[in-house]
XYZ file of C-alpha atoms in Angstrom:
742
model
C 61.771 -96.396 2.373
C 62.785 -95.875 -1.219
C 60.798 -93.652 -3.545
C 58.237 -95.151 -5.904
C 55.841 -93.843 -8.502
C 53.320 -93.449 -5.681
C 54.847 -90.660 -3.630
C 53.246 -91.189 -0.219
C 56.523 -91.094 1.708
C 55.779 -87.691 3.236
C 53.882 -88.098 6.487
C 51.923 -84.890 5.980
C 50.843 -85.908 2.502
C 49.414 -89.133 3.931
C 47.667 -87.177 6.695
C 46.154 -84.823 4.122
C 44.935 -87.777 2.074
C 43.319 -89.322 5.134
C 41.711 -85.997 6.039
C 40.353 -85.705 2.477
C 38.773 -89.132 2.791
C 37.346 -88.149 6.182
C 35.914 -85.005 4.586
C 34.432 -87.134 1.812
C 32.908 -89.420 4.416
C 31.156 -86.513 6.086
C 30.157 -84.534 2.981
C 27.224 -86.534 1.620
C 24.216 -85.463 3.676
C 22.660 -84.279 0.414
C 22.415 -87.915 -0.621
C 20.912 -89.203 2.598
C 17.378 -88.029 1.851
C 17.495 -89.251 -1.758
C 18.975 -92.554 -0.725
C 16.289 -93.040 1.891
C 13.552 -92.245 -0.629
C 15.105 -94.571 -3.200
C 15.168 -97.357 -0.661
C 11.519 -96.807 0.215
C 10.590 -96.920 -3.476
C 12.443 -100.151 -4.185
C 10.543 -103.281 -5.036
C 10.604 -106.121 -2.537
C 13.157 -108.112 -4.559
C 15.811 -105.426 -4.194
C 15.059 -104.078 -0.732
C 17.727 -104.646 1.874
C 16.204 -106.231 4.951
C 18.114 -106.206 8.222
C 17.903 -109.636 9.841
C 17.444 -109.920 13.585
C 20.434 -111.266 15.455
C 18.895 -114.686 15.919
C 18.462 -115.212 12.178
C 22.155 -114.726 11.459
C 23.007 -118.029 13.103
C 20.133 -120.157 11.822
C 21.516 -123.252 10.129
C 20.319 -124.314 6.678
C 17.639 -126.953 6.418
C 18.206 -130.533 5.349
C 17.271 -129.995 1.714
C 19.922 -131.173 -0.730
C 20.319 -127.675 -2.169
C 21.414 -126.349 1.203
C 25.219 -126.326 1.304
C 26.606 -128.412 4.138
C 29.976 -127.275 5.450
C 31.965 -126.587 8.592
C 33.323 -123.182 7.600
C 33.582 -120.241 9.981
C 31.591 -117.376 8.455
C 32.667 -113.760 9.072
C 30.491 -110.918 7.776
C 31.530 -107.425 6.715
C 29.514 -106.059 9.649
C 31.573 -108.152 12.068
C 34.862 -107.077 10.486
C 33.809 -103.416 10.671
C 32.650 -103.669 14.278
C 35.914 -105.338 15.310
C 38.105 -102.952 13.310
C 39.584 -105.659 11.073
C 41.180 -103.789 8.167
C 42.858 -106.804 6.521
C 42.463 -110.564 6.361
C 45.180 -111.236 8.925
C 43.233 -109.191 11.459
C 39.912 -110.794 10.521
C 41.080 -114.370 11.134
C 42.708 -113.698 14.511
C 39.299 -114.291 16.133
C 38.956 -117.792 14.688
C 39.867 -120.716 16.985
C 42.556 -123.009 15.658
C 44.374 -120.231 13.794
C 47.500 -118.693 15.269
C 49.390 -115.718 13.868
C 52.968 -116.451 14.808
C 56.175 -115.245 13.226
C 56.939 -112.446 10.809
C 57.778 -108.788 11.209
C 55.202 -107.073 13.455
C 54.128 -103.664 12.308
C 54.857 -104.504 8.692
C 51.455 -106.137 8.342
C 53.485 -109.287 7.893
C 53.024 -112.476 9.791
C 52.618 -116.196 9.528
C 49.625 -118.406 10.026
C 49.595 -121.734 11.811
C 46.387 -123.674 11.249
C 45.831 -126.322 13.892
C 49.578 -126.663 14.149
C 50.276 -126.867 10.427
C 51.646 -123.990 8.446
C 53.738 -121.305 9.978
C 53.674 -119.698 6.548
C 51.766 -116.686 5.319
C 49.495 -118.561 2.988
C 50.219 -120.977 0.202
C 52.601 -123.826 0.909
C 51.543 -125.412 4.160
C 49.212 -122.550 4.990
C 45.845 -121.358 3.714
C 44.777 -121.062 0.094
C 42.778 -117.972 -0.831
C 39.766 -117.721 -3.164
C 37.992 -114.549 -4.294
C 34.569 -115.146 -5.846
C 35.599 -118.707 -6.671
C 38.949 -117.748 -8.231
C 42.146 -119.114 -6.628
C 44.692 -116.365 -6.092
C 48.360 -116.612 -7.082
C 50.895 -116.863 -4.281
C 52.950 -113.758 -4.924
C 54.643 -112.599 -1.746
C 57.778 -114.622 -1.089
C 55.922 -117.489 -2.813
C 53.154 -116.954 -0.255
C 49.899 -115.031 -0.201
C 50.292 -111.634 1.421
C 47.210 -111.968 3.615
C 47.909 -108.768 5.598
C 48.138 -106.845 2.331
C 44.589 -107.850 1.318
C 42.240 -105.244 2.774
C 38.697 -106.249 3.697
C 36.785 -103.102 2.730
C 35.462 -104.438 -0.587
C 34.234 -107.824 0.613
C 30.844 -108.921 1.841
C 32.055 -111.937 3.817
C 34.950 -114.258 4.606
C 34.682 -118.039 5.094
C 37.470 -120.019 6.756
C 37.696 -123.793 6.169
C 40.131 -125.423 8.575
C 40.000 -129.141 7.845
C 37.071 -130.125 5.674
C 36.056 -128.404 2.462
C 34.215 -129.322 -0.701
C 36.354 -131.032 -3.359
C 34.659 -128.675 -5.828
C 36.978 -125.908 -4.636
C 39.900 -127.603 -6.363
C 43.311 -129.046 -5.499
C 46.177 -128.073 -3.203
C 44.031 -126.915 -0.286
C 46.503 -128.520 2.075
C 46.214 -126.519 5.272
C 42.748 -125.115 4.640
C 41.119 -122.368 2.632
C 39.662 -118.911 2.908
C 36.958 -117.702 0.553
C 36.123 -114.026 0.037
C 32.866 -112.835 -1.498
C 32.868 -109.401 -3.110
C 30.247 -106.806 -2.299
C 27.767 -106.180 -5.118
C 25.459 -103.161 -5.323
C 21.764 -103.717 -4.590
C 20.359 -100.175 -4.963
C 20.409 -97.371 -7.517
C 23.090 -95.612 -5.548
C 25.385 -96.987 -2.863
C 28.365 -95.381 -1.211
C 30.447 -96.409 1.751
C 33.658 -94.840 2.974
C 35.917 -95.303 5.950
C 39.133 -93.717 7.078
C 41.210 -94.556 10.126
C 44.194 -92.838 11.741
C 46.867 -94.598 13.810
C 48.807 -92.935 16.625
C 51.394 -94.030 19.176
C 54.156 -92.593 21.338
C 55.980 -91.550 18.173
C 53.070 -89.438 16.906
C 51.017 -90.042 13.762
C 51.533 -93.637 12.641
C 49.539 -93.840 9.410
C 46.074 -94.154 7.930
C 43.800 -96.741 6.321
C 41.188 -95.666 3.756
C 38.364 -97.406 1.946
C 35.839 -96.044 -0.578
C 33.237 -98.131 -2.423
C 30.658 -96.709 -4.846
C 28.153 -98.744 -6.813
C 24.860 -98.664 -8.657
C 22.251 -101.137 -9.896
C 19.976 -99.888 -12.685
C 17.564 -102.396 -14.114
C 19.491 -105.389 -15.427
C 22.917 -103.785 -15.035
C 25.177 -103.000 -12.124
C 28.620 -101.489 -11.629
C 30.940 -100.812 -8.745
C 34.345 -99.276 -8.083
C 36.415 -99.370 -4.915
C 39.695 -98.116 -3.519
C 41.463 -99.447 -0.440
C 44.725 -98.140 0.910
C 46.911 -98.563 3.964
C 49.757 -96.073 4.408
C 51.907 -96.603 7.491
C 54.626 -94.180 8.544
C 55.947 -96.324 11.405
C 55.087 -98.592 14.295
C 56.564 -98.272 17.756
C 58.140 -100.731 20.155
C 57.109 -101.082 23.763
C 58.852 -98.666 26.099
C 60.152 -101.767 27.897
C 62.363 -102.715 24.961
C 66.102 -102.402 25.609
C 68.602 -102.349 22.716
C 71.299 -104.995 22.655
C 74.022 -102.328 22.461
C 74.479 -98.555 22.466
C 76.819 -98.431 19.464
C 75.628 -96.452 16.457
C 74.810 -98.606 13.391
C 77.284 -96.702 11.246
C 79.974 -97.690 13.754
C 79.098 -101.383 13.643
C 76.350 -101.510 16.297
C 72.971 -103.189 16.166
C 70.489 -101.382 13.966
C 67.419 -101.295 16.220
C 67.308 -98.839 19.111
C 64.468 -97.696 21.383
C 61.380 -95.950 20.048
C 60.016 -96.437 16.547
C 60.542 -99.771 14.834
C 63.250 -99.274 12.244
C 62.039 -99.441 8.605
C 58.463 -100.234 9.613
C 56.884 -97.919 7.028
C 54.956 -99.446 4.149
C 52.045 -98.875 1.809
C 49.443 -101.106 0.228
C 46.708 -99.950 -2.117
C 44.185 -101.619 -4.377
C 41.557 -100.547 -6.887
C 38.791 -102.819 -8.142
C 36.193 -102.277 -10.855
C 33.196 -104.561 -11.401
C 30.520 -104.489 -14.109
C 27.698 -107.005 -14.397
C 24.329 -107.857 -15.833
C 21.357 -110.010 -14.776
C 19.586 -110.655 -18.098
C 17.203 -113.024 -16.301
C 16.536 -113.659 -12.634
C 18.643 -116.835 -12.492
C 21.636 -115.610 -14.535
C 24.410 -113.365 -13.264
C 27.338 -112.352 -15.497
C 30.084 -110.047 -14.288
C 33.667 -109.052 -14.992
C 36.274 -107.455 -12.743
C 39.580 -105.688 -13.012
C 41.837 -105.307 -10.005
C 45.050 -103.385 -9.482
C 47.172 -103.808 -6.352
C 50.428 -102.146 -5.418
C 52.445 -103.085 -2.331
C 55.708 -101.543 -1.193
C 57.026 -102.744 2.168
C 60.592 -101.578 1.712
C 63.135 -102.979 4.154
C 62.034 -105.519 6.698
C 62.482 -104.368 10.292
C 65.759 -105.930 11.401
C 66.191 -108.621 13.992
C 67.159 -106.703 17.087
C 70.528 -108.460 17.505
C 71.395 -109.742 14.054
C 73.254 -108.421 11.040
C 71.234 -109.738 8.123
C 68.668 -107.387 6.585
C 66.641 -107.994 3.466
C 64.005 -106.042 1.596
C 60.440 -107.002 0.990
C 59.585 -106.936 -2.703
C 57.540 -104.308 -4.477
C 54.513 -106.006 -5.972
C 52.452 -104.594 -8.825
C 49.508 -106.811 -9.639
C 46.860 -106.794 -12.378
C 43.933 -109.213 -12.193
C 41.149 -109.692 -14.752
C 38.254 -112.096 -14.148
C 35.079 -113.135 -15.946
C 32.242 -114.912 -14.138
C 28.874 -116.390 -15.049
C 26.441 -118.165 -12.727
C 23.197 -119.712 -13.942
C 21.071 -121.158 -11.149
C 17.634 -122.340 -12.249
C 15.637 -124.615 -9.971
C 16.981 -128.058 -10.891
C 20.547 -127.406 -11.999
C 23.286 -124.790 -11.919
C 26.292 -123.838 -14.033
C 29.178 -121.626 -12.949
C 32.117 -120.330 -14.966
C 35.180 -118.532 -13.596
C 37.959 -117.378 -15.920
C 40.941 -115.378 -14.709
C 44.278 -113.872 -15.625
C 46.688 -112.699 -12.936
C 49.944 -110.830 -13.611
C 52.462 -109.869 -10.942
C 55.685 -107.888 -11.352
C 58.050 -108.013 -8.393
C 61.219 -106.075 -7.683
C 63.332 -107.257 -4.757
C 66.757 -105.930 -3.689
C 69.156 -108.098 -1.710
C 72.154 -107.080 0.379
C 73.042 -109.818 2.835
C 76.484 -108.877 4.137
C 77.885 -110.490 7.276
C 79.666 -107.393 8.568
C 77.189 -105.036 10.253
C 78.888 -101.826 9.191
C 79.231 -102.878 5.543
C 75.628 -104.079 5.617
C 74.508 -100.725 6.983
C 76.494 -98.882 4.301
C 74.907 -101.011 1.548
C 71.429 -100.287 2.920
C 72.071 -96.547 3.065
C 73.295 -96.608 -0.533
C 70.078 -98.282 -1.631
C 67.875 -95.933 0.413
C 69.642 -92.862 -1.003
C 70.218 -93.932 -4.610
C 67.969 -96.938 -5.267
C 71.011 -98.990 -6.314
C 71.186 -102.425 -4.665
C 74.141 -104.774 -4.338
C 71.935 -107.414 -5.953
C 68.538 -106.722 -7.531
C 66.023 -109.443 -8.355
C 63.095 -109.063 -10.715
C 60.196 -111.534 -11.022
C 57.638 -111.837 -13.778
C 54.821 -114.066 -12.519
C 51.551 -114.885 -14.257
C 48.657 -117.290 -14.003
C 45.777 -118.032 -16.349
C 42.965 -120.375 -15.453
C 39.423 -121.581 -16.057
C 36.994 -123.219 -13.605
C 33.744 -124.781 -14.782
C 31.265 -126.098 -12.216
C 27.853 -127.661 -12.601
C 25.224 -129.379 -10.509
C 21.941 -131.216 -10.991
C 19.256 -132.043 -8.430
C 18.058 -135.539 -9.316
C 15.236 -135.645 -6.794
C 14.430 -134.469 -3.276
C 17.310 -136.372 -1.754
C 19.987 -136.706 -4.466
C 22.193 -134.044 -5.969
C 25.348 -134.333 -8.119
C 27.957 -131.586 -8.622
C 31.128 -131.651 -10.716
C 33.989 -129.367 -11.706
C 36.710 -129.212 -14.365
C 39.623 -126.830 -13.788
C 42.813 -125.770 -15.536
C 45.526 -123.392 -14.384
C 48.936 -122.492 -15.803
C 51.464 -120.738 -13.583
C 54.645 -119.213 -14.941
C 57.569 -117.388 -13.424
C 60.708 -115.771 -14.800
C 63.399 -114.568 -12.443
C 66.027 -112.031 -13.495
C 69.122 -111.078 -11.488
C 71.496 -108.148 -11.922
C 74.040 -106.501 -9.611
C 74.471 -102.837 -8.671
C 71.428 -101.538 -10.522
C 68.185 -99.729 -9.705
C 66.088 -101.840 -12.048
C 66.873 -105.173 -13.630
C 66.892 -105.304 -17.403
C 64.757 -108.244 -18.552
C 67.133 -109.768 -21.064
C 68.356 -113.336 -21.568
C 71.756 -112.534 -20.040
C 70.048 -111.759 -16.707
C 67.571 -114.658 -16.803
C 68.187 -116.919 -13.811
C 65.048 -119.056 -13.767
C 62.208 -119.812 -16.182
C 59.471 -122.120 -14.921
C 56.012 -123.184 -16.058
C 53.616 -125.566 -14.329
C 50.250 -126.788 -15.635
C 47.524 -127.934 -13.246
C 44.559 -130.059 -14.328
C 41.723 -131.042 -12.009
C 38.399 -132.873 -12.139
C 36.171 -133.395 -9.139
C 32.685 -134.617 -8.329
C 30.476 -134.492 -5.261
C 27.300 -136.392 -4.370
C 24.926 -134.997 -1.749
C 22.328 -137.399 -0.349
C 19.475 -136.547 2.002
C 17.704 -139.902 2.523
C 15.745 -138.588 5.486
C 15.309 -135.008 6.596
C 17.657 -134.743 9.603
C 20.588 -136.500 7.895
C 22.776 -135.346 4.977
C 25.806 -137.108 3.514
C 28.321 -135.438 1.189
C 30.825 -137.619 -0.690
C 33.503 -136.035 -2.882
C 36.362 -137.260 -5.068
C 38.914 -135.241 -7.017
C 41.857 -136.103 -9.287
C 44.557 -133.592 -10.090
C 47.515 -133.685 -12.439
C 50.566 -131.467 -11.930
C 52.742 -131.193 -15.017
C 56.086 -129.370 -14.673
C 56.392 -128.059 -18.229
C 59.551 -125.989 -17.913
C 62.133 -125.744 -15.156
C 65.178 -123.829 -16.383
C 67.753 -122.655 -13.839
C 70.987 -121.027 -14.972
C 74.170 -123.092 -14.609
C 72.218 -126.217 -13.706
C 71.341 -129.185 -15.894
C 67.812 -129.470 -17.183
C 66.081 -131.928 -14.847
C 63.797 -134.775 -15.744
C 60.321 -133.352 -15.323
C 57.942 -135.474 -13.224
C 54.159 -135.477 -13.559
C 52.169 -136.006 -10.381
C 48.720 -137.619 -10.464
C 47.062 -137.504 -7.064
C 43.564 -138.219 -5.731
C 41.844 -136.372 -2.927
C 38.556 -137.177 -1.294
C 36.221 -135.864 1.370
C 33.276 -137.263 3.345
C 30.895 -135.135 5.374
C 28.051 -136.495 7.540
C 25.657 -133.885 8.941
C 22.745 -134.423 11.340
C 20.280 -131.656 12.177
C 19.281 -131.926 15.807
C 16.883 -129.057 15.169
C 16.554 -126.151 12.784
C 19.358 -124.323 14.594
C 21.548 -127.145 15.925
C 23.739 -129.501 13.939
C 26.221 -132.330 14.530
C 28.784 -133.301 11.895
C 31.611 -135.715 11.231
C 34.053 -135.139 8.376
C 37.083 -136.791 6.837
C 39.290 -135.311 4.126
C 42.440 -136.539 2.432
C 44.594 -133.758 0.959
C 48.031 -133.283 -0.553
C 50.412 -130.429 -1.213
C 51.981 -129.510 -4.554
C 55.696 -128.807 -4.732
C 55.894 -125.081 -5.448
C 58.596 -123.303 -7.469
C 61.015 -123.047 -4.558
C 60.698 -126.678 -3.527
C 60.818 -127.999 -7.068
C 64.087 -126.106 -7.656
C 65.762 -127.994 -4.827
C 64.134 -131.277 -5.722
C 64.592 -131.324 -9.477
C 67.780 -129.365 -10.056
C 69.778 -129.813 -6.907
C 71.860 -126.974 -5.566
C 75.522 -127.158 -4.603
C 75.667 -130.035 -2.144
C 71.937 -130.789 -2.617
C 71.299 -133.938 -4.630
C 68.206 -133.915 -6.864
C 65.386 -136.263 -5.879
C 62.938 -136.832 -8.752
C 61.201 -139.512 -6.661
C 60.076 -137.066 -3.998
C 56.419 -137.587 -3.080
C 53.829 -134.955 -2.373
C 53.147 -134.504 1.353
C 49.634 -135.533 2.349
C 47.233 -135.064 5.246
C 44.289 -137.052 6.554
C 41.883 -134.817 8.488
C 39.214 -136.101 10.880
C 36.759 -133.796 12.614
C 33.718 -134.190 14.864
C 31.821 -131.051 15.726
C 28.703 -129.185 16.733
C 27.372 -125.759 15.863
C 24.163 -124.269 17.038
C 22.118 -121.571 18.684
C 19.810 -122.291 21.585
C 17.788 -120.615 24.323
C 17.728 -117.532 22.074
C 20.890 -116.457 23.859
C 23.799 -118.817 23.255
C 25.751 -119.474 20.061
C 28.252 -122.342 20.188
C 30.716 -123.940 17.789
C 32.937 -126.810 18.893
C 35.262 -129.222 17.052
C 37.408 -132.158 18.056
C 39.973 -132.848 15.347
C 42.858 -135.120 14.458
C 45.260 -134.843 11.520
C 47.745 -137.447 10.344
C 50.477 -135.952 8.148
C 52.962 -138.072 6.220
C 55.598 -137.686 3.498
C 56.629 -134.381 5.049
C 59.814 -133.165 3.370
C 63.111 -132.442 5.166
C 66.758 -132.068 4.218
C 68.807 -135.063 5.357
C 72.478 -135.963 5.100
C 73.651 -138.506 2.517
C 75.902 -141.025 4.216
C 78.195 -141.843 2.535
C 78.268 -138.713 0.307
C 77.512 -139.162 -3.383
C 80.364 -137.266 -4.991
C 79.808 -133.566 -4.313
C 76.335 -134.263 -2.969
C 76.066 -134.477 0.829
C 72.353 -133.618 1.334
C 69.000 -134.450 -0.196
C 65.351 -133.506 0.268
C 63.423 -136.631 1.283
C 60.003 -137.723 2.560
C 61.089 -138.655 6.075
C 58.651 -137.070 8.534
C 55.278 -138.131 9.960
C 53.242 -136.176 12.498
C 49.970 -136.498 14.382
C 48.051 -133.367 15.411
C 44.956 -133.346 17.597
C 43.005 -130.853 19.634
C 39.855 -128.836 20.261
C 38.452 -125.651 18.726
C 35.699 -123.863 20.599
C 33.962 -120.524 20.190
C 30.847 -119.079 21.748
C 28.855 -115.927 22.264
C 26.306 -115.491 25.041
C 23.735 -112.694 24.815
C 23.155 -112.003 28.491
C 20.685 -109.137 28.024
C 20.245 -105.974 25.988
C 23.301 -104.454 27.621
C 25.872 -107.245 27.712
C 27.108 -110.107 25.609
C 30.258 -112.114 26.177
C 32.156 -114.276 23.728
C 35.419 -115.925 23.013
C 37.369 -118.572 21.170
C 39.715 -121.273 22.379
C 42.134 -123.420 20.394
C 44.044 -126.306 21.940
C 46.477 -128.127 19.651
C 48.741 -131.016 20.614
C 51.092 -133.024 18.445
C 53.072 -136.213 18.388
C 56.166 -136.695 16.238
C 55.855 -140.192 14.799
C 58.971 -139.838 12.687
C 61.025 -136.689 12.324
C 64.434 -135.525 11.287
C 65.653 -131.989 11.618
C 67.145 -130.182 8.679
C 70.911 -130.475 8.345
C 72.720 -127.666 10.170
C 76.484 -127.602 10.339
C 76.566 -131.211 9.166
C 74.496 -132.316 12.178
C 71.236 -134.253 11.826
C 69.016 -134.603 14.879
C 65.638 -136.138 15.556
C 62.779 -133.673 15.972
C 61.771 -132.846 19.524
C 59.539 -129.883 18.717
C 57.534 -128.410 15.845
C 58.109 -124.739 15.128
C 55.452 -122.082 15.727
C 53.135 -124.498 17.508
C 51.554 -122.781 20.527
C 49.418 -125.373 22.248
C 46.879 -122.844 23.546
C 45.417 -119.759 21.908
C 42.412 -117.830 23.100
C 40.438 -114.641 22.522
C 37.843 -113.305 24.914
C 35.664 -110.235 24.588
C 32.803 -108.444 26.298
C 30.355 -106.333 24.303
C 28.776 -103.587 26.383
C 25.811 -101.597 25.032
C 25.371 -99.088 27.871
C 22.448 -97.173 26.334
C 20.488 -100.011 24.735
C 16.842 -99.056 24.313
C 17.454 -95.465 25.404
C 17.180 -92.259 23.417
C 20.741 -91.003 22.933
C 19.993 -88.428 20.248
C 22.105 -88.726 17.130
C 24.394 -91.285 18.795
C 23.061 -94.794 18.308
C 24.252 -98.344 18.916
C 27.043 -97.300 21.276
C 29.332 -100.255 22.049
C 32.329 -100.764 24.295
C 34.339 -103.928 23.520
C 37.299 -104.894 25.703
C 39.233 -107.890 24.317
C 41.844 -110.213 25.775
C 44.143 -112.510 23.800
C 46.583 -115.138 24.953
C 49.078 -117.280 23.036
C 51.095 -119.880 24.914
C 54.836 -120.308 24.461
C 56.228 -122.067 21.394
C 59.559 -122.856 19.742
C 60.863 -120.891 16.795
C 62.636 -123.797 15.103
C 61.727 -127.430 14.602
C 64.019 -130.312 15.379
C 66.000 -130.225 18.608
C 64.479 -126.819 19.104
C 65.245 -126.164 22.736
C 68.573 -124.643 21.689
C 69.951 -122.994 18.581
C 72.770 -125.261 17.375
C 74.789 -122.259 16.207
C 74.458 -120.003 19.261
C 73.371 -122.345 22.059
C 70.548 -119.913 22.907
C 67.026 -121.069 23.646
C 64.553 -120.835 20.746
C 61.539 -120.786 23.075
C 59.246 -117.797 22.490
C 57.507 -116.730 25.698
C 53.731 -116.671 26.010
C 51.984 -113.382 25.407
C 48.851 -111.900 26.994
C 47.482 -108.664 25.553
C 44.477 -106.468 26.340
C 42.718 -104.231 23.823
C 39.734 -101.866 23.837
C 37.370 -100.586 21.157
C 34.549 -98.042 21.494
C 32.183 -97.381 18.598
C 28.952 -95.576 17.847
C 26.688 -94.821 14.918
C 25.920 -91.156 14.328
C 22.488 -90.343 12.948
C 21.535 -92.791 10.206
C 24.574 -92.962 7.957
C 27.726 -92.246 9.953
C 29.909 -94.022 12.473
C 33.005 -93.367 14.557
C 35.252 -95.630 16.615
C 38.226 -95.358 18.943
C 40.576 -98.248 19.728
C 43.600 -98.953 21.897
C 45.768 -101.952 21.032
C 48.089 -103.456 23.657
C 46.792 -101.201 26.417
C 49.494 -102.153 28.918
C 52.310 -101.678 26.378
C 53.559 -105.242 26.830
C 56.893 -106.262 25.363
C 56.362 -109.550 23.551
C 57.907 -111.447 20.689
C 56.159 -113.211 17.820
C 59.491 -114.562 16.615
C 62.930 -114.648 18.143
C 64.529 -111.182 18.000
C 61.353 -109.687 16.473
C 59.402 -107.795 19.146
C 55.737 -107.011 18.652
C 54.127 -103.608 18.438
C 53.719 -101.528 21.599
C 50.689 -99.511 22.617
C 48.869 -97.835 19.725
C 45.679 -95.874 19.143
C 43.230 -95.687 16.255
C 40.393 -93.331 15.367
C 38.094 -94.311 12.485
C 35.283 -92.473 10.707
C 32.759 -94.131 8.417
C 29.725 -93.398 6.294
C 27.299 -95.603 4.397
C 24.451 -94.679 2.045
């Protein structure tokens, strides 16, 4: 990987950093006594009370102030116990979500949500919110979910079909909402470091440090999270496509370590806040994130290689929440700035491609270097009023402006941001108003009705050497209905319906508004929309069994595809049109059964089917075919795990809460490309990706009162599997993690 201003390329330097964090983790016994005394001296309103296991799954009552939703809630404790270092790992346990394509080992991947998506956030995938603030899609016009580490967050909520209209627009495939950790005591410190190993030796480390304090009305917190990977390794079963050296024109990937699988991601966050009165919370945050993923690991039999961009991100937010008894007001203001640098060197000849890559690795000079300047500024204002015991009204007004400038220069290390290199200059304004009525006419039943209107105004859309397009303005409604019935305090039935739509992002709007080569502009293109229906149950009964189950159906229309123009319109032979309609349906199920003090068993199951009501494949080689398959659509995904507590209730000295967790995951086969996907039209090869079945193991224990250690094996049997055609997954790997919390 190329050098950057963060010089972590030396494996031993990264090991030393991880060891330093491990030393830090283990070097605070002096604080343990003081922290314990401080906790004992706290007043009841600040004391941290550990809830028994049964209370964690109790559903809210039927009062109108209790939020009714169908979200899957994941706590920091669960993420820590499972070893989930980033969001991509945290959501793999959730039924209905499938991590499909991408470049394994690069912390890159794609998310399919109940059959819709196949993209790493944004677009058709999941929208991300942090403390109520929508995050900019920055990585390849998508959110880099694997690059967002979980160490600084208290919880994660995943909304798969239904969500409150108060969250805002463009939540097409669903949403994820992160809640930041806030300090509750005079002194708080948590730290964790983990080391990865495989057949190639030391693979990398992941580190997290969070320190905070609450003194009277004021609180402050700072955190650092970093993931520094030297390499990942392929299964020993992998066989190269040829034995010719890359410099002699052979395929790049050979046995052993995955080529160019090193990367680094780090983030720092600072929070300061004040509670001037009990019902008012005001806080501000600053976040810095740097991601460098270098070259993407190559397809094992292809010539094309590209580089992931370097991302440097600065985020500033201001929040205020006032929640007296009858009404509430919330304000979220944010500014997000992202600088991206992305080299390109797509050359058809393998040897020339290899030579261009080596030049960039050695000198930093790329055949073609792209530079992006992205920014977003926005304001969200929310308010609610409880009219009486069974009526509540909430409303929101939101504004967001997104801008992007793209610069392009050849044979340089860094692009000069001048007008001569400006290739694109785009600005989009988003306006949104929404309102929600919650009615609780009798105690077991709650109805939630929501309506939102959004306006998308394409302010500027300059692309070099193309005519300025006519800028459309989209005005689109969305609505949601949720009906909830409490069978008991801990058991609930619900039925929901939500109509959603998807904005045309910068990439799509370029093709639609400007045209490109043979692509004819289509200013009449409609926004794709979805109609989601869901019937479900969630509950906890017999003091032993937790269950969540959903039956869902989604009707998607106005899906966009490239179709041939017949007869051609001058130089135009293709156009993006709303030609596709799909029906998705299936079941999501997850459960955990607490058998006794020693054993609990759990798992998740997602079954997704689809029917193509109308579908045309994208034009390829002048051929248009009807769709037979939808890409990255495994019809069955499952996770199963057993939690073993072998010494429950026994005195094990300083070792406490010892757990052994074997886990099994299965993903059925799926096609890599949509359309007539059984064969690649260019090569005639099958695009079917075989099913995968993997087994993992994690062992963890607390040490004394403040420390913890865990050991994990991923892909125990070293299976060779593919998450995308020509992109094999990671082989067997090991992890050792140390943690401390005061």
